[in-house]
Coordinates of C-alpha atoms in Angstrom, one line a residue:
X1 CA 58.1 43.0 101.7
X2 CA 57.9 46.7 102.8
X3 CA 57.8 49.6 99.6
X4 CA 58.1 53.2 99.9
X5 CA 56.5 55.9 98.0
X6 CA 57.9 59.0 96.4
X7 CA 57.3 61.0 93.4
X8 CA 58.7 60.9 90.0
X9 CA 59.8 64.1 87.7
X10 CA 55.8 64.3 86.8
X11 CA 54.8 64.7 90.6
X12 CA 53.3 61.2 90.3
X13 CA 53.3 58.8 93.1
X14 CA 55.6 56.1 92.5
X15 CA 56.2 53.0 95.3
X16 CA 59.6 51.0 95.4
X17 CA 59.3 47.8 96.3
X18 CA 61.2 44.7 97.2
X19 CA 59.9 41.5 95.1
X20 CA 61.0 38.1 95.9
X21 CA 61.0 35.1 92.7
X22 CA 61.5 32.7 94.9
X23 CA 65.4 32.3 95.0
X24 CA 66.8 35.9 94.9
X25 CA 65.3 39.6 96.4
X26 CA 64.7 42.4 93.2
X27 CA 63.8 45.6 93.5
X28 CA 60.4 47.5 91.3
X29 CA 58.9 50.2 90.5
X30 CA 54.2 50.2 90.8
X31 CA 52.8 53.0 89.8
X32 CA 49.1 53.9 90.0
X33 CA 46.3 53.2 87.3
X34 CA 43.8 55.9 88.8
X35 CA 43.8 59.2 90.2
X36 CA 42.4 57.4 93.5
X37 CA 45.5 55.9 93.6
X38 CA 43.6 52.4 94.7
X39 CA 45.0 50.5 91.5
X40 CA 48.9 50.0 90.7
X41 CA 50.8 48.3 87.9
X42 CA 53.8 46.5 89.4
X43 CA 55.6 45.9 86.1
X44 CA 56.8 42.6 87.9
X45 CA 58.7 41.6 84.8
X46 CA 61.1 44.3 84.6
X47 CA 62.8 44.9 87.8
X48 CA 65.2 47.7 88.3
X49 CA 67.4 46.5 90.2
X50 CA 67.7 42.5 89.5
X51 CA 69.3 41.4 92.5
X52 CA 72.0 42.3 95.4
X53 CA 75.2 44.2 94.4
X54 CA 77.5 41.5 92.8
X55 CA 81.0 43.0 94.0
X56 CA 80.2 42.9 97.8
X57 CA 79.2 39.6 99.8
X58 CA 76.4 40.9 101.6
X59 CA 74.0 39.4 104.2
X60 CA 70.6 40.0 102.3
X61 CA 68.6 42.7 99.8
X62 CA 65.6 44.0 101.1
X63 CA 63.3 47.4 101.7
X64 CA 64.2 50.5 99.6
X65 CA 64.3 53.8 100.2
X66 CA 64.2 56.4 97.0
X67 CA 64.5 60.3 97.5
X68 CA 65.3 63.4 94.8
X69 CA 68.5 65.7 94.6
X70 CA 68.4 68.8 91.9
X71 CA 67.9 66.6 89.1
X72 CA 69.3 63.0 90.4
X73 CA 67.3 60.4 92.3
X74 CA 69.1 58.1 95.2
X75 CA 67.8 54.5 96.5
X76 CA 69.4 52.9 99.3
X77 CA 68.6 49.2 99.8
X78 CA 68.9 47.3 103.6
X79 CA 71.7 44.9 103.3
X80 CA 74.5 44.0 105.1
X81 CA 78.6 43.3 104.6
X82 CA 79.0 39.1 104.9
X83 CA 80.6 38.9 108.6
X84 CA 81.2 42.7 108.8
X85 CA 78.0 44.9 109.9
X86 CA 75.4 47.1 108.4
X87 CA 75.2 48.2 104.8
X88 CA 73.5 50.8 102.7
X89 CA 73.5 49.0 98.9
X90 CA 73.0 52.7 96.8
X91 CA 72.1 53.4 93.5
X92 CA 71.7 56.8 91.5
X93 CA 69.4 57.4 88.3
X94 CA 68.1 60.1 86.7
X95 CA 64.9 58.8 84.8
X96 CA 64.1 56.1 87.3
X97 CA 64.2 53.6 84.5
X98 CA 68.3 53.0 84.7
X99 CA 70.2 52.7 87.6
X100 CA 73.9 52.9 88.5
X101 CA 75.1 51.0 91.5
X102 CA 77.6 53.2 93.3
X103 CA 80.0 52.6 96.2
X104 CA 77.9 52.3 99.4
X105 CA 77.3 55.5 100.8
X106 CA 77.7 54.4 104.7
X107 CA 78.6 51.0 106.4
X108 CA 79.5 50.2 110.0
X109 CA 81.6 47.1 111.1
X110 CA 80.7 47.4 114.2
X111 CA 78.3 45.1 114.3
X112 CA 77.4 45.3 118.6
X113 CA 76.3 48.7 118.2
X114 CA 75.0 48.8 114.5
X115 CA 74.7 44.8 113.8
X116 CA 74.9 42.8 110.9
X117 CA 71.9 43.6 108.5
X118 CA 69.8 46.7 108.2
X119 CA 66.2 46.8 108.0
X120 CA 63.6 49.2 106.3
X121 CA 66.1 52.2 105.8
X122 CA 65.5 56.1 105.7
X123 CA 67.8 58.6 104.4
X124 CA 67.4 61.9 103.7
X125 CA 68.0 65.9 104.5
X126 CA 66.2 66.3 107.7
X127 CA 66.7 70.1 107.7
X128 CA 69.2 73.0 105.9
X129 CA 72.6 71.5 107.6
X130 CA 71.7 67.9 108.4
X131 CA 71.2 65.1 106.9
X132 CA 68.9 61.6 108.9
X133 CA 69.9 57.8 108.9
X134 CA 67.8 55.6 110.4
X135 CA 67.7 51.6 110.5
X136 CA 66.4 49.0 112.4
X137 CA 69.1 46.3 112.4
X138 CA 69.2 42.6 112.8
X139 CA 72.0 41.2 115.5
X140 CA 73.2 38.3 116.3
X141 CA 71.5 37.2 119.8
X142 CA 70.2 40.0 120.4
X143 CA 66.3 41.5 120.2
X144 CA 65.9 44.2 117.2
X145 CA 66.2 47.8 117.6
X146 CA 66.1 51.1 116.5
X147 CA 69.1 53.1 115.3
X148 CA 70.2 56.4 113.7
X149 CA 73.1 58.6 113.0
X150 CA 72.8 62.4 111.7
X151 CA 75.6 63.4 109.9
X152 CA 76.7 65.3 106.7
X153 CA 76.3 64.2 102.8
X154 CA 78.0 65.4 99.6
X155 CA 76.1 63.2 97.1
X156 CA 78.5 60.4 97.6
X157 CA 79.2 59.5 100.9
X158 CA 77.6 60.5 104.2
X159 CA 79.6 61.0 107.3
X160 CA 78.0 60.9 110.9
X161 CA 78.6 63.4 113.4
X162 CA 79.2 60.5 115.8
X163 CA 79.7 57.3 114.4
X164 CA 78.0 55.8 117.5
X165 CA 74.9 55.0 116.3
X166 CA 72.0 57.0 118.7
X167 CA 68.5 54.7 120.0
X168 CA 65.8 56.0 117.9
X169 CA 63.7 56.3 121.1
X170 CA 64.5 56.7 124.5
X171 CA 64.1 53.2 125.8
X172 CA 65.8 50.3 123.3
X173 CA 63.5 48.2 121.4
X174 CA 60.2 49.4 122.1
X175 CA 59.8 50.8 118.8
X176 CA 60.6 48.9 115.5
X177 CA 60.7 50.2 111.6
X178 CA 59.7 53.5 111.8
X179 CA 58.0 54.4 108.2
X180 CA 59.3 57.7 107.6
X181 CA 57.5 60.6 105.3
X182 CA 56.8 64.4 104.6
X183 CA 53.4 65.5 105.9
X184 CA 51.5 68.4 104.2
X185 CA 53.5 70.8 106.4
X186 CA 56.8 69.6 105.1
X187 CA 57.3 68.3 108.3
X188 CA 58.9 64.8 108.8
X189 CA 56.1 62.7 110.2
X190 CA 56.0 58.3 111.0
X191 CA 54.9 55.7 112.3
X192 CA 56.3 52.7 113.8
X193 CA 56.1 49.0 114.8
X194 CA 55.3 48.7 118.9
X195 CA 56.3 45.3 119.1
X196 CA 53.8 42.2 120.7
X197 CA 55.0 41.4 124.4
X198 CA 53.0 38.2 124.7
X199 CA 53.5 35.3 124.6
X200 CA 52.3 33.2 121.0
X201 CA 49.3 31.4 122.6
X202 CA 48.3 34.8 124.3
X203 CA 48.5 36.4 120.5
X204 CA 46.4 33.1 118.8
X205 CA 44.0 33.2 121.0
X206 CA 43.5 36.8 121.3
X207 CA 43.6 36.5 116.8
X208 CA 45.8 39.4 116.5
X209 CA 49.2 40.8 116.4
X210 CA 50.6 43.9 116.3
X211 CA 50.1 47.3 115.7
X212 CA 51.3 50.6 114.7
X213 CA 52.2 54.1 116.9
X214 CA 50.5 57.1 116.5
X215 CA 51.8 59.3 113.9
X216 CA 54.7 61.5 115.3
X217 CA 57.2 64.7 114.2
X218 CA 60.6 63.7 114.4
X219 CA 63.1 67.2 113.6
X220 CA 66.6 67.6 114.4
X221 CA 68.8 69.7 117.2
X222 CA 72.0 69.0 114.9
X223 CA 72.7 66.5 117.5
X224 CA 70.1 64.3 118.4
X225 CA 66.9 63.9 117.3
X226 CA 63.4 65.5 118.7
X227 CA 59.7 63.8 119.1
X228 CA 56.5 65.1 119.5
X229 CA 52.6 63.9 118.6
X230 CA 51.3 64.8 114.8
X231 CA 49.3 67.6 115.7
X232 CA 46.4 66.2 113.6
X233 CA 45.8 63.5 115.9
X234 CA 43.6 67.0 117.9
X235 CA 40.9 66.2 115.7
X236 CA 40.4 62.7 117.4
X237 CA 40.0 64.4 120.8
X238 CA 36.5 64.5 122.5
X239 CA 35.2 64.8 126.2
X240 CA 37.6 67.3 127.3
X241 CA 38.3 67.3 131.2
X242 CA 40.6 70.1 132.3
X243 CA 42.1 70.4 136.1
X244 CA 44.2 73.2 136.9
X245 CA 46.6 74.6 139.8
X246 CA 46.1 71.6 142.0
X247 CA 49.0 70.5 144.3
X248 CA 49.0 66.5 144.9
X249 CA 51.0 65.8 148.4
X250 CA 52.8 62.7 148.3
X251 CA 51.9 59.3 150.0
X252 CA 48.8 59.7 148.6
X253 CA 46.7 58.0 145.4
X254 CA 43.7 58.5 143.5
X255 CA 45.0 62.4 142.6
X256 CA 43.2 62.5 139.3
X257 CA 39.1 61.4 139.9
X258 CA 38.0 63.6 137.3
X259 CA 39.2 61.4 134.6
X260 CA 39.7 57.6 133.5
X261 CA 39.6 56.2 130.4
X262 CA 42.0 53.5 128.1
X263 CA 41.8 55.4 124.9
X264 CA 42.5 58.8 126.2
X265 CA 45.3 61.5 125.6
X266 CA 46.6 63.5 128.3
X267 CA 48.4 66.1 128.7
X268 CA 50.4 67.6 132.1
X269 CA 52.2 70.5 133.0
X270 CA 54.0 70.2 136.2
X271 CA 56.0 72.0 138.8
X272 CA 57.6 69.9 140.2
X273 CA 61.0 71.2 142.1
X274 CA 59.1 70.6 145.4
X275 CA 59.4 66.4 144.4
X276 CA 62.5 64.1 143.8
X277 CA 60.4 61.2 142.5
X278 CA 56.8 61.5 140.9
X279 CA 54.7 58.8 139.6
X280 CA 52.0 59.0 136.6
X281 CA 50.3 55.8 136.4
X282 CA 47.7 54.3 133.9
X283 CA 45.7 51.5 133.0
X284 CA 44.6 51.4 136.8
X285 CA 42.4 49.3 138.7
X286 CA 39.7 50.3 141.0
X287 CA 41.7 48.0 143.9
X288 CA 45.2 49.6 143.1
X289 CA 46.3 46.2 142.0
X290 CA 46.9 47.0 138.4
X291 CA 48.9 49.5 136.8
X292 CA 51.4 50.5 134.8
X293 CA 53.9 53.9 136.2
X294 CA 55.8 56.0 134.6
X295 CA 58.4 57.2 137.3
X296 CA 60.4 60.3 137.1
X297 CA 63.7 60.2 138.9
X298 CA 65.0 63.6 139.8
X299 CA 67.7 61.6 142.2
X300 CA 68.7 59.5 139.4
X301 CA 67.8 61.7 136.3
X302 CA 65.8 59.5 134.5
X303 CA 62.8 58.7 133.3
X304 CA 61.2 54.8 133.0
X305 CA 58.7 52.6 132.8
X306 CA 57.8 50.1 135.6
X307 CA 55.4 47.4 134.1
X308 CA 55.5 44.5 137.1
X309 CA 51.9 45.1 137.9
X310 CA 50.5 45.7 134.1
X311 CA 48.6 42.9 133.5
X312 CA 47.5 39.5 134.9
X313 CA 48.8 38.0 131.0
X314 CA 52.0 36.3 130.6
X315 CA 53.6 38.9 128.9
X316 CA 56.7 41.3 129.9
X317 CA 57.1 42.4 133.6
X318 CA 60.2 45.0 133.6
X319 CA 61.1 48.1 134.7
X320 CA 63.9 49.9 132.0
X321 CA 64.7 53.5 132.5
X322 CA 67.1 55.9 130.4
X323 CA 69.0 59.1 131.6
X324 CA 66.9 62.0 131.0
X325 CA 67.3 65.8 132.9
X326 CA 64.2 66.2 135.6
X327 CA 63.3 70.1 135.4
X328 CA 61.0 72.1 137.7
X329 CA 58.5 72.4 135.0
X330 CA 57.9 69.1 132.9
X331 CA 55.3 69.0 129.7
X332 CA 53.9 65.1 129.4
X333 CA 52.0 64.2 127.0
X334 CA 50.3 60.9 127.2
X335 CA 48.1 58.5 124.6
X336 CA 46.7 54.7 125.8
X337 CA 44.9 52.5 123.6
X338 CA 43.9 49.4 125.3
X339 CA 47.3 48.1 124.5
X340 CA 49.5 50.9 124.1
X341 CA 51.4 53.2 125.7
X342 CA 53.1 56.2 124.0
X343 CA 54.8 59.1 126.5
X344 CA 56.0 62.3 125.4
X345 CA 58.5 64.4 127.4
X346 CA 59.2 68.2 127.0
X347 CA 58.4 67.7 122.9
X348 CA 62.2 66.0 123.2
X349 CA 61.6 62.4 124.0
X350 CA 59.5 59.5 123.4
X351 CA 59.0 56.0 124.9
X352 CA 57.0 53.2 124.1
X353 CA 55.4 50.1 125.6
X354 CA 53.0 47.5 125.0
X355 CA 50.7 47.0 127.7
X356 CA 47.9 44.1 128.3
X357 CA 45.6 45.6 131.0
X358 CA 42.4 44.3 131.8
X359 CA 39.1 46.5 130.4
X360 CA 38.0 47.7 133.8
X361 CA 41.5 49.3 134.7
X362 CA 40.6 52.3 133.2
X363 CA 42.0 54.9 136.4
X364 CA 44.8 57.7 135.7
X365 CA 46.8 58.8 138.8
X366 CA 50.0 61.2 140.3
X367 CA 51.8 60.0 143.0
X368 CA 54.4 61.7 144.4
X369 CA 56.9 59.9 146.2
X370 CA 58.1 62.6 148.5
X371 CA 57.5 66.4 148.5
X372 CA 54.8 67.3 146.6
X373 CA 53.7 68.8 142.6
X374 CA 51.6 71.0 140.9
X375 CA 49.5 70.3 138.5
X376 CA 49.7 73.5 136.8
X377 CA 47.3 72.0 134.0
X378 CA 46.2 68.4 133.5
X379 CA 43.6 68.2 130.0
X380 CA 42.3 64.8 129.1
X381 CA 39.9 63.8 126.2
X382 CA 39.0 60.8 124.8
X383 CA 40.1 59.5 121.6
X384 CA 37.3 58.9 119.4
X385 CA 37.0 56.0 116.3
X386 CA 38.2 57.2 112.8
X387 CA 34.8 57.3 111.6
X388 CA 33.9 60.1 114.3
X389 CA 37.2 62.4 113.4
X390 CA 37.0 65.8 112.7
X391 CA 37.6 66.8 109.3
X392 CA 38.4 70.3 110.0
X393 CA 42.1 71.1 108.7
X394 CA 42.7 73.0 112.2
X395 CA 42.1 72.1 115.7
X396 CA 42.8 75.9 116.7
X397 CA 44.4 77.0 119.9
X398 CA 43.4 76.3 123.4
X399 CA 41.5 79.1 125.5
X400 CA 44.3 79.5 127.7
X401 CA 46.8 80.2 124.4
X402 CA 44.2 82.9 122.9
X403 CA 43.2 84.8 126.2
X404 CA 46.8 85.9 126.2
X405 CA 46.5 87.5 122.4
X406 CA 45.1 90.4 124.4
X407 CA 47.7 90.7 127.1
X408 CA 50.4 93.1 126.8
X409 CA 53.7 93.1 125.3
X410 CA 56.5 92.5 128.0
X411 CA 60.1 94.3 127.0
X412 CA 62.8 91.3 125.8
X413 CA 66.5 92.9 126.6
X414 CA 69.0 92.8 124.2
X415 CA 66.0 93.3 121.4
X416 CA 67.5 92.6 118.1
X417 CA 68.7 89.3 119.9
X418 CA 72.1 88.5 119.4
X419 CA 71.6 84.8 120.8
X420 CA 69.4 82.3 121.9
X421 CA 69.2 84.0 125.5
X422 CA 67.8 87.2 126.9
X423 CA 66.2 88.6 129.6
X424 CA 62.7 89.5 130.8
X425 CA 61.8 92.1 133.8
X426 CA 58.7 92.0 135.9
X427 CA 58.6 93.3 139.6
X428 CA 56.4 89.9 140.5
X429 CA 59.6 87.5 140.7
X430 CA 61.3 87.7 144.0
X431 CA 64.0 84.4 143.9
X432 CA 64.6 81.9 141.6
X433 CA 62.1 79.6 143.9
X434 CA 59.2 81.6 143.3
X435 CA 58.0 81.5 139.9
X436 CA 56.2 78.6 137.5
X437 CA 57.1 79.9 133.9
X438 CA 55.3 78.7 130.5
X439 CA 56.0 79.3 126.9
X440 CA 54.3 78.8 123.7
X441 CA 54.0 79.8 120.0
X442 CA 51.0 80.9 118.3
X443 CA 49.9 77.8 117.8
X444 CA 49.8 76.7 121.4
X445 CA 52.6 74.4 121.3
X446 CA 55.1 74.7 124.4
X447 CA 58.4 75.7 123.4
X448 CA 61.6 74.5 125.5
X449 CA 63.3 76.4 128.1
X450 CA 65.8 77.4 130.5
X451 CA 65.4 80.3 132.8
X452 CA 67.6 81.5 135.5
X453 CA 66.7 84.3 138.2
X454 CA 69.5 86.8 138.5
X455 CA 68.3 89.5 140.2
X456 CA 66.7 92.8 139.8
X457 CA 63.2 91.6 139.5
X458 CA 64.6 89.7 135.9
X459 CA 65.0 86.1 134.0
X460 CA 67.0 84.8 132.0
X461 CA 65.3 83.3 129.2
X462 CA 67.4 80.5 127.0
X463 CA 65.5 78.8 124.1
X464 CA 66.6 75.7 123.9
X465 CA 65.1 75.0 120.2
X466 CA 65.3 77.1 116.9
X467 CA 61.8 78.5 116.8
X468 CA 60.2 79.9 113.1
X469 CA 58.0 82.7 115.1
X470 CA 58.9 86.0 116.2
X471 CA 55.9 86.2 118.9
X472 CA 55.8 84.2 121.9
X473 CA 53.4 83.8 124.0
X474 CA 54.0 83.5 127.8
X475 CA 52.3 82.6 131.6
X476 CA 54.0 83.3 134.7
X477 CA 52.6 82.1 137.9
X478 CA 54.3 83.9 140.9
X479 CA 52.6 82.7 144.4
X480 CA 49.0 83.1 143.6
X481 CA 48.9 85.7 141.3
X482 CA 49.2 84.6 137.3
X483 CA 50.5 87.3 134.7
X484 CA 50.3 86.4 131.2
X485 CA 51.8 88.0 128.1
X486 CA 53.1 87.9 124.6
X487 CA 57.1 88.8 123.6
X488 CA 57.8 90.1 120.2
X489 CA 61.7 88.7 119.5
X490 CA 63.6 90.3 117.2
X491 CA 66.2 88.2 115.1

C-alpha cells in the first residue's frame, strides 16, 4: 500500500500508511529508529484510523495524505461514495495521536469525468492564493488517469475554481499516481508512474515492469497547472553537443548528425514561424524504419505523439494529440531512457510515453513538413548512471546565460511596471517578421513570453508567468546580427 511522509511538531519524519489485516484497510503512523532514517517502527497495533468512515457507504480506504495548518494537522484518505463518485475521507488532529473524522472536504458525483474511487491523493497550498488537488481515479470501463482541480480552502471545505476536473498532463493516461513533495527549494517536486504498454508475455519475459518519471516542478498560473524538469537532474548531464543557428529545410531527414543517443536529454529552441508542421523524432533507426515523432501542428494547434513505427514489440501503436498554441519561438525539452519518453513544452506542458525501441535506434532528427526552422540552439548530453552524478549542489549557468552579465542594460518603458507588459526599444527590429527573441532569469531558465512589434523600432514585451527576479536577461537575433542584454524591471 503507498505511505506518505511528513513531519511532526518535532520536525521528525513521520510516514502515513495504509495497512491491510486481512479483511478491512487501517491507516498508521512509522516513524524512524535512526537518524539514517533506514529503520521505522510501524506501531502495527495501534492504528489511527481503524477503518473507513462508518456514516458514508464508500467504495474502498486506501493511500493517505497528511499536511500541517498553524497548529492543526489534515489527512485525506482515497475513497469513494458507494455508486456516486470520488471521495476525500478527512480527518483533523492536533497531536497526531487522535483523530476527528470531519465531513469530507471535496466529492464529485460525476463519476465520467472524476470516477468512482480516488487513488493516492495530494492536497495542499500550492502557492499564497491557491490551493492543489490531485487524484488518480478508478472508472468504470475505462483505463486510469490523472486528474486535478485547483481551487480555494477555508479549513473545512475546498471549492474548485472549475469543478471540471483538469488532465494532470497533456495527453490522458500516460502518467499515473504522481508522488507529490517539497524539494529543498520549497518547490513542489514528483514523480510519477509511466505505465507498461506491453503486452504480459512481453513484460515476463523481459523480467520487469514499470518505472518511474524523472523528477519534475509542478507550480500554479491560478488556472492550470505548469511542468518543467527538476533542475537537479543537470548534474546527470555529460558529453555535451551544442549546434546553433542552423536552418533545417523541409522534405529532408537526418538534420541532427551530431548527436544520437537513448539516454540523452535535449534541449531545442526554435523559430519556427517559417513551418506549419515540424517533426522531432527519437529512438531512430539507421534505415528510417523506426521511430517515434513528436509532431507539432501549427494548422491544428496541437501537439502529439505518433508511435505507429516505435517498436517491432507488440505493444501500443497510436498517435493522440491535445490542443496546444504553436508559437514562433518554441523551448523543448526532451529526456529518453531506453523506454521512456518525457517532452517538455515552453516550461507549460508535459507528455509522456512508453516506448520499446530496439538498442541500435539510437538517431535524433527535425523534419519539417513544409517551410522550414531554425535551430536557434539545439544542446544534448548524455545522461549518466547514478553512481557517476555530480554532487555539486549547482550545475551553474550556461555560457551563453553568463556572456550576457556583461552586456548592457536596455531601457524597459513604463519602469516602475504597472503590469505584466512593457516595452523595449532597439533601432535593430524593423517588422514584426524580423526578430527571434529569448528570455531568461539569472539562473538560465527561459521565461515565457509574448511580444508584439508596434512600431517605432519597439516591442511589446508580455510575461506570461509571475517571475521572483527583477533582472532579466535577454538575446535578440535580428537577420544576422545578435544583440544581447540584461533588463532591470522595476515592480
Amino acid at each position: 500500500m503507498v505511505g506518505y511522509y511528513f513531519f511532526d511538531q518535532n520536525s521528525k519524519p513521520v510516514i502515513a500508511y495504509t495497512g491491510v489485516n486481512g479483511a478491512k484497510a487501517a491507516i498508521g503512523l512509522s516513524y524512524p529508529l535512526d537518524d539514517d532514517l533506514l529503520n521505522w517502527t510501524t506501531q502495527a497495533t495501534k492504528p489511527i484510523i481503524t477503518g473507513a468512515p462508518i456514516n458514508i457507504p464508500n467504495k474502498d480506504f486506501r493511500d493517505p495524505y497528511v499536511w500541517k495548518e498553524g497548529d492543526k494537522y489534515y489527512m485525506v484518505v482515497g475513497s469513494g461514495v458507494a455508486n456516486n463518485g470520488g471521495m476525500l475521507a478527512s480527518y483533523t488532529s492536533t497531536d497526531l495521536v487522535s483523530w476527528t473524522n470531519i465531513v469530507p472536504i471535496y466529492k464529485n458525483n460525476n463519476i465520467n469525468s472524476a470516477g468512482v474511487f480516488w487513488e493516492m491523493p495530494f492536497f495542499n497550498k500550492i502557492n499564497d492564493k491557491d490551493y492543489l488537488l490531485v487524484v488518480t481515479p478508478i472508472y468504470n470501463g475505462a483505463p486510469a488517469r490523472c486528474i486535478y482541480w485547483l481551487g480555494s480552502f477555508d479549513g473545512a471545505e475546498f471549492k474548485p475554481y472549475d469543478t471540471n476536473p483538469k488532465e494532470f498532463e497533456h495527453i490522458a493516461g500516460r502518467l499515473l499516481s504522481p508522488s507529490i513533495g517539497i524539494d529543498a527549494d520549497n518547490k513542489f517536486t514528483y514523480i510519477g508512474i509511466i505505465p507498461e504498454d506491453r503486452n504480459v508475455q512481453d513484460q515476463v519475459k523481459a523480467g520487469w515492469r514499470q518505472t518511474f518519471s524523472i523528477p519534475r516542478i509542478i507550480e500554479s498560473t491560478g488556472s492550470k497547472l505548469v511542468h518543467r524538469p527538476h533542475p537537479n537532474l543537470c548534474k546527470a548531464r555529460a558529453n555535451e553537443v551544442s549546434i546553433h543557428n542552423k536552418i533545417v529545410q523541409h522534405s529532408t531527414s537526418n538534420n541532427l548528425p551530431e548527436y544520437k543517443g537513448n539516454q540523452s536529454e535535449m534541449e531545442f529552441y526554435l523559430n519556427t514561424k517559417n513551418s506549419n508542421q515540424f517533426i522531432i523524432q527519437v529512438y531512430k533507426n539507421d534505415a528510417q524504419k523506426e521511430f517515434t515523432s513528436i509532431i507539432f501542428d501549427r494548422n491544428t494547434q496541437k501537439i502529439g505523439v505518433n508511435r505507429f513505427l516505435s517498436s517491432t514489440y507488440s505493444t501500443a501503436k497510436d498517435y493522440k494529440s491535445e490542443s496546444y498554441t504553436i508559437r514562433d519561438t518554441m523551448h523543448v525539452r526532451i529526456f529518453i531512457d531506453h523506454s521512456i519518453l518525457e517532452v517538455f513544452v515552453n516550461d507549460e506542458i508535459v507528455i509522456s510515453s512508453r516506448i520499446y525501441p530496439s538498442e541500435n535506434s539510437r538517431n535524433i532528427d527535425l523534419i519539417p513538413t513544409d517551410g522550414s526552422v531554425e535551430i536557434l540552439s539545439f544542446k544534448a548530453w548524455d545522461i549518466v548512471s547514478k553512481e557517476e552524478v555530480s554532487l555539486s549542489d549547482f550545475c551553474g549557468t550556461s555560457s551563453s546565460v553568463e556572456s550576457v552579465l556583461d552586456e548592457a542594460i536596455i531601457q524597459v518603458y513604463p519602469n516602475p511596471l504597472t503590469s505584466d507588459t512593457f516595452i523595449i526599444t532597439t533601432p535593430a527590429i524593423e517588422s514584426n517578421s524580423d526578430y527571434a527573441l529569448s528570455l531568461y532569469t539569472l539562473a538560465g531558465i527561459p521565461i515565457d513570453y509574448e511580444a508584439h512589434y508596434i512600431g517605432n523600432d519597439s516591442l511589446q514585451i508580455k510575461i506570461l508567468r509571475k517571475q521572483d527576479t527583477d533582472l532579466i536577461l535577454g538575446k535578440l537575433k535580428v537577420k544576422n546580427s545578435v544583440q544581447t542584454f540584461k533588463m532591470m524591471l522595476i515592480k
